Coordinates of N, CA and C and ligand atoms in Angstrom, one line a residue:
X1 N 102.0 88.5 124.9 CA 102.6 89.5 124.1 C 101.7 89.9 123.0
X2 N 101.7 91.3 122.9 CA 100.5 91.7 121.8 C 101.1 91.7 120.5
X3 N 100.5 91.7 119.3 CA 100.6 91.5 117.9 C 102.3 92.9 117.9
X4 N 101.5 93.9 118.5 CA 102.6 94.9 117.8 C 103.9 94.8 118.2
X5 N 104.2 94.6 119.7 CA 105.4 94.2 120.1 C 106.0 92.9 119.2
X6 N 105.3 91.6 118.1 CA 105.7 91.1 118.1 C 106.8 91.3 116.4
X7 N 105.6 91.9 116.0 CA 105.7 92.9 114.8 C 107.5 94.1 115.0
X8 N 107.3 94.6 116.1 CA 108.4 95.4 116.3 C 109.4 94.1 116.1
X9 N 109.3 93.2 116.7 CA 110.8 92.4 116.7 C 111.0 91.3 115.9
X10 N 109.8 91.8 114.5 CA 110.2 91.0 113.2 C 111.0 92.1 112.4
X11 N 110.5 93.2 113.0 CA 111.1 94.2 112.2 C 112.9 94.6 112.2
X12 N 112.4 94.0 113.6 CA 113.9 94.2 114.2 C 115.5 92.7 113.4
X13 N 114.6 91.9 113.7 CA 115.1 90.5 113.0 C 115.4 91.0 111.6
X14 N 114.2 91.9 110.7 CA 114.4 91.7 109.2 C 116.0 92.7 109.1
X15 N 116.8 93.5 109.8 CA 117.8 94.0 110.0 C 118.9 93.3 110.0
X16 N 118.8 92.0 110.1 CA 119.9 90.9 110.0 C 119.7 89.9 108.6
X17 N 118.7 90.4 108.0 CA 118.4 89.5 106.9 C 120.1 89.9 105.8
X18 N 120.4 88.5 105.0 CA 121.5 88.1 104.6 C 120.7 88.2 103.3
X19 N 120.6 89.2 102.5 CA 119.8 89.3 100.8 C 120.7 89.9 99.8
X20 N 121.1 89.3 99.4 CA 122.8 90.2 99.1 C 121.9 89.8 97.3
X21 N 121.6 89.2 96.9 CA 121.3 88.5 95.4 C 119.8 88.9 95.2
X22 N 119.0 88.1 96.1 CA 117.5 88.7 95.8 C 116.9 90.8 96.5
X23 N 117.9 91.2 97.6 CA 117.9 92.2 98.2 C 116.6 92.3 98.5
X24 N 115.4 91.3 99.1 CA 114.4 91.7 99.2 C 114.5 90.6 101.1
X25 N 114.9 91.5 101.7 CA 114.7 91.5 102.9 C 113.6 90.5 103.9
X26 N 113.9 89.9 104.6 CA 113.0 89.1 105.5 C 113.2 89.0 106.7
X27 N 111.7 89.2 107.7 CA 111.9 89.3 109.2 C 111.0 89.0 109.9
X28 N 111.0 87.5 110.7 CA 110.2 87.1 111.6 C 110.4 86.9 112.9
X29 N 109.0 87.0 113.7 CA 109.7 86.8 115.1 C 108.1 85.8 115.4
X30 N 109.0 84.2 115.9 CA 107.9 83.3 116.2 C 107.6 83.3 117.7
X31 N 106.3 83.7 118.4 CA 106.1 83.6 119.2 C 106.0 82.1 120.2
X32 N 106.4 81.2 121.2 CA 106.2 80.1 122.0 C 105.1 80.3 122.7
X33 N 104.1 79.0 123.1 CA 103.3 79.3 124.2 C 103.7 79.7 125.4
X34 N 105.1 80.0 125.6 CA 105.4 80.0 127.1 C 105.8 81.8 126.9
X35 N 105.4 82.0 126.0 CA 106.2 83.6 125.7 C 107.4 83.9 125.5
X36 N 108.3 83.4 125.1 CA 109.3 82.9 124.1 C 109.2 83.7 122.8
X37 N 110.3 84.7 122.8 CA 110.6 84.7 120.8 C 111.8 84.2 120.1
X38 N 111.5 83.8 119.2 CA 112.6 83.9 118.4 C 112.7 84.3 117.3
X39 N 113.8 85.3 116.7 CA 114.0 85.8 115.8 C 114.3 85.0 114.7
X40 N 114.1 85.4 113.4 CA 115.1 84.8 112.3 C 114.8 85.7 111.0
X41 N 116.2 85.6 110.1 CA 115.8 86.5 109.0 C 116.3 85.7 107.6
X42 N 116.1 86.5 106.4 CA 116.7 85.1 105.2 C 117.9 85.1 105.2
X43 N 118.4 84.1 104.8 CA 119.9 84.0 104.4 C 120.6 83.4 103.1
X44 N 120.8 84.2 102.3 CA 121.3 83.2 100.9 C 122.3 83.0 101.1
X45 N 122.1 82.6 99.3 CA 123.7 82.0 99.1 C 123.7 81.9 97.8
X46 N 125.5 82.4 97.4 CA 125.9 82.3 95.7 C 125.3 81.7 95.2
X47 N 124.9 79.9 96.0 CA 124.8 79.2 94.9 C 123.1 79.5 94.9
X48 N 122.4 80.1 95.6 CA 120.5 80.3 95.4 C 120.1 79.1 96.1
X49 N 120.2 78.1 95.7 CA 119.4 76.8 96.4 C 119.4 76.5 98.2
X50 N 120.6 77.0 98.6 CA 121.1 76.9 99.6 C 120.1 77.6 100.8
X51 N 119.9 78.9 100.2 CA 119.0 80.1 100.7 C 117.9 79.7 101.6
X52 N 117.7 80.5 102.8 CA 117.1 79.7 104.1 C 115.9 81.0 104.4
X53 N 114.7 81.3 104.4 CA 113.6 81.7 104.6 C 113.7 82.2 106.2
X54 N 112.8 83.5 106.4 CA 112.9 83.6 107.9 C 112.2 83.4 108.5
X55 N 111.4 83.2 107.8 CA 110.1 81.7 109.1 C 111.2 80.5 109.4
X56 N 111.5 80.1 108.7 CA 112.1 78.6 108.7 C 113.6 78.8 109.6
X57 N 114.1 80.2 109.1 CA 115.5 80.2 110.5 C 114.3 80.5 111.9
X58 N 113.7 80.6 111.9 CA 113.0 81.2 113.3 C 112.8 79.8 114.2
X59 N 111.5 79.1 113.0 CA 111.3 77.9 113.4 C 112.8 76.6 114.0
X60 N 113.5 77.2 113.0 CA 114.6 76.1 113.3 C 115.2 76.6 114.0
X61 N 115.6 78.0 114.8 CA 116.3 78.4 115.8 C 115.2 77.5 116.9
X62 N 114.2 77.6 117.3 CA 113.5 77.4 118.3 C 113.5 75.8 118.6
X63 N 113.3 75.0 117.4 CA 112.9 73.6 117.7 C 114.4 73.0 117.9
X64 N 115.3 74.2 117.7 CA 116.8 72.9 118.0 C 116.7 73.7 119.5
X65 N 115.8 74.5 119.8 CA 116.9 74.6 121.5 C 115.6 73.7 122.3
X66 N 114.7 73.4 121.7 CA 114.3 72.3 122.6 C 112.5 73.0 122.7
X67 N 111.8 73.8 121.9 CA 110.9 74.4 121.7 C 110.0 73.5 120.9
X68 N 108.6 73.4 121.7 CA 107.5 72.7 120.4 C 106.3 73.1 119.9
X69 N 105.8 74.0 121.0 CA 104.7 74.8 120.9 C 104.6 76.2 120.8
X70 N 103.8 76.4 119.5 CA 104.0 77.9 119.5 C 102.6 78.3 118.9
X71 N 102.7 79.7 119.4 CA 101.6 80.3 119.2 C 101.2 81.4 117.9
X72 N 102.0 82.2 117.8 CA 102.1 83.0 116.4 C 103.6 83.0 115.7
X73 N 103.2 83.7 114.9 CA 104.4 84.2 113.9 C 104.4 85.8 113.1
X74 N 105.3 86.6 113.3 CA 105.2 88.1 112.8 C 106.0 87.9 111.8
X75 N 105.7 88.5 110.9 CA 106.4 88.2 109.2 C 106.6 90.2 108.7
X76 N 107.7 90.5 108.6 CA 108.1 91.5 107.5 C 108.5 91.1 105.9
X77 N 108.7 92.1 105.1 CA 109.4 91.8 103.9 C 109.2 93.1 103.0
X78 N 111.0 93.0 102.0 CA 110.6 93.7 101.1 C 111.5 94.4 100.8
X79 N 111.7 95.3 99.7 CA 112.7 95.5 98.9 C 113.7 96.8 99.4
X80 N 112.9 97.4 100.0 CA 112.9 98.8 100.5 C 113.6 98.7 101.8
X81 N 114.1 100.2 102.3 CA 114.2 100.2 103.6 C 113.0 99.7 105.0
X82 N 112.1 100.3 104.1 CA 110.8 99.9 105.2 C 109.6 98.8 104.1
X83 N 109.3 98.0 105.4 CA 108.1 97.4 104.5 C 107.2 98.2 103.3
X84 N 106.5 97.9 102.5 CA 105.7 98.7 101.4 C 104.5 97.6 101.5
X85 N 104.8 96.6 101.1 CA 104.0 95.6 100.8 C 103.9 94.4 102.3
X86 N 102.8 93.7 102.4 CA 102.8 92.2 103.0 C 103.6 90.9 102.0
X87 N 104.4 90.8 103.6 CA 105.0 89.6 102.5 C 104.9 87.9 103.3
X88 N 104.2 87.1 102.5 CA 103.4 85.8 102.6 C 104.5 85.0 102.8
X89 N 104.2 84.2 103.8 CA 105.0 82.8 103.7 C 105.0 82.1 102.5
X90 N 106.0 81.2 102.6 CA 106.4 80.7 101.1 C 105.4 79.1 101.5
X91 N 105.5 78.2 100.4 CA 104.8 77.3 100.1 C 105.7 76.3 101.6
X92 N 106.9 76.4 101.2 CA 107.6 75.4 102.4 C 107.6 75.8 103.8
X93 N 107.6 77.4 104.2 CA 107.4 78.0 105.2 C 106.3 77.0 105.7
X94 N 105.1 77.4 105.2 CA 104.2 77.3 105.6 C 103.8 75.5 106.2
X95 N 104.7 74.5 105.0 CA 104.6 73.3 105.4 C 105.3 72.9 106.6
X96 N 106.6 73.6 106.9 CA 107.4 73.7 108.4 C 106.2 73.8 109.1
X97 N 106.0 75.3 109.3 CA 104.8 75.7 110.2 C 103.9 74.3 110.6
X98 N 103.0 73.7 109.9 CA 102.4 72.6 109.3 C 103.1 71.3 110.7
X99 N 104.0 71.0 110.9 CA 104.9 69.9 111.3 C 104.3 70.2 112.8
X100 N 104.6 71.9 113.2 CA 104.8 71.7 114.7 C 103.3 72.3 115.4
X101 N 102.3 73.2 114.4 CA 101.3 74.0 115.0 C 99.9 73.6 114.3
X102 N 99.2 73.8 115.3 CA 97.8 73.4 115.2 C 97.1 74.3 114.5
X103 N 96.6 73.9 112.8 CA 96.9 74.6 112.1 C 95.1 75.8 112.8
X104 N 94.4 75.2 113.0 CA 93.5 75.9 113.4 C 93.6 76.9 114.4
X105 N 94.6 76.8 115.2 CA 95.0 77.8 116.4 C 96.2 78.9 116.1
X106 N 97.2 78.1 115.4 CA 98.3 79.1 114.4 C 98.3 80.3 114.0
X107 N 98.8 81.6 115.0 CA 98.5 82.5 114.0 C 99.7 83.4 113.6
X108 N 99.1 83.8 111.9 CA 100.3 84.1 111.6 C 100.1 85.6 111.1
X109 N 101.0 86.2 111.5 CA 100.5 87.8 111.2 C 101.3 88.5 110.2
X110 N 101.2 89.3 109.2 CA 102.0 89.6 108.0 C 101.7 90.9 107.8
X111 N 102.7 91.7 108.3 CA 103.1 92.9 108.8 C 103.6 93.7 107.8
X112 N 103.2 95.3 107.3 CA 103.5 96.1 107.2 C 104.4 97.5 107.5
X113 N 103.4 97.4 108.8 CA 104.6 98.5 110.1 C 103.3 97.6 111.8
X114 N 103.8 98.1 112.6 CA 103.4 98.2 113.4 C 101.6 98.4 113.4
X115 N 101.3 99.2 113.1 CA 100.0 99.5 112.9 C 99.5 98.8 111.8
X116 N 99.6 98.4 111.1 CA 99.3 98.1 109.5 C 99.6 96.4 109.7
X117 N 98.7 95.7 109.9 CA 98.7 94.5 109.5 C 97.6 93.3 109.6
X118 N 98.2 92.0 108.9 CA 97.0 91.0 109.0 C 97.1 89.7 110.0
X119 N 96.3 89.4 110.3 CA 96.2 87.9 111.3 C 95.6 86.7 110.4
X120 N 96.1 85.8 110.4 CA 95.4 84.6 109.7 C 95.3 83.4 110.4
X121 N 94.4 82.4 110.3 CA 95.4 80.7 110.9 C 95.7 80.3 109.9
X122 N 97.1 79.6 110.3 CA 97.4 78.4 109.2 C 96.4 77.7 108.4
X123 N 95.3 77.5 108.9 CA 95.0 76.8 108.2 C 93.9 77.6 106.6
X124 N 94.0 78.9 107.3 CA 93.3 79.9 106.3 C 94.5 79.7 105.1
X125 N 95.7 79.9 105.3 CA 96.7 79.9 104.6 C 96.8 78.5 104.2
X126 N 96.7 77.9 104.8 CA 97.5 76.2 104.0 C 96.0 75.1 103.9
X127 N 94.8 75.6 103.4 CA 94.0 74.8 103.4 C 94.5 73.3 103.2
X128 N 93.5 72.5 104.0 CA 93.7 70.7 103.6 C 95.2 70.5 103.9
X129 N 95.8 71.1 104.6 CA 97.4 70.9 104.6 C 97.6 69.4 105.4
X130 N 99.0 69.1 105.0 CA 99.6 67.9 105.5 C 100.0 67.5 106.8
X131 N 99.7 67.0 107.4 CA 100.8 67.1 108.6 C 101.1 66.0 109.4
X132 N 101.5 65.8 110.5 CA 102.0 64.8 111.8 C 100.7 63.4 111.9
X133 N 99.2 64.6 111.6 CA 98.2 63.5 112.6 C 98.0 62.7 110.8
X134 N 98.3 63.3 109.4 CA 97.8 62.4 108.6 C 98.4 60.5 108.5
X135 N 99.8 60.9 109.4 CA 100.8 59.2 109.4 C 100.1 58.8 110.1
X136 N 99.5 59.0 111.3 CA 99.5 58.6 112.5 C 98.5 57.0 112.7
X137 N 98.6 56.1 112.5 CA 98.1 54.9 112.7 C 96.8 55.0 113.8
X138 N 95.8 54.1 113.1 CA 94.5 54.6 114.2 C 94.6 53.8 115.2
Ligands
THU1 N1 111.7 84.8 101.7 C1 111.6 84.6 103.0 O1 112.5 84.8 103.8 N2 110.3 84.3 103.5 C2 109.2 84.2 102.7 O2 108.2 83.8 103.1 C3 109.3 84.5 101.2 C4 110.7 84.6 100.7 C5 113.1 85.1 101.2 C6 113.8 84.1 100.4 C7 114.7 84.9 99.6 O3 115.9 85.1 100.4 C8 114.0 86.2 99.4 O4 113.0 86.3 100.4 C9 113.4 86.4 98.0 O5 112.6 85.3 97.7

């Protein structure tokens, strides 16, 4: 699946975002190695703390149906009807991310429109980051 189609169906996801307090919209669509998407968008709540990121509904739609490997991630955001700005994974996003993908092959793309966007790897994003192999007994 190419970047743009995956971009269309972040954009599509950020349509479902639950922003009723912050109103700044969020919409990802995480791509599987098998070619697999899943949507997710944010979702608050009265109380604020509660409030769930749309990487992380994406991610966690995918790893509860039984999903482990994935290949990208398309990111929308923003205050407006239509994106204006790139909008970055958050610090925790990014450490989810971190748990299941190889941060050097990871890519995460942060979308504007369709045409208008960036590619990165996790690990450009989450230098020195944490993960699975740092527990792992030698
Ligand atoms: N948000 C996301 O969904 N993803 C990000 O990477 C950054 C922030 C959400 C959380 C909250 O609902 C709103 O955007 C404003 O912070």
């Amino acid at each position: 699946m190419d970047n743009k189609e995956l971009i269309r169906q972040a954009l599509e996801a950020r349509q479902m975002a639950y922003a009723p307090y912050s109103k700044y919209k969020v919409g990802a669509a995480l791509l599987t190695k098998q070619g697999r998407v899943y949507k997710g968008c944010n979702i608050e709540n009265a109380a604020y703390t509660p409030s769930n990121c749309a990487e992380r509904t994406a991610f966690f739609k995918a790893v509860s149906e039984g999903e482990r490997a994935f290949e990208a991630i398309a990111i929308v955001g923003g205050l407006q009807d239509s994106p204006t700005d790139y909008a970055y994974p958050c610090g925790v996003c990014r450490q989810v991310m971190m748990e299941f993908c190889n941060p050097e092959e990871f890519r995460i793309i942060t979308a504007v429109s369709e045409e208008q966007y960036m590619e990165q790897t996790l690990a450009a994003m989450l230098p020195h980051g944490f993960g699975p192999d740092n527990i792992k007994e030698q």
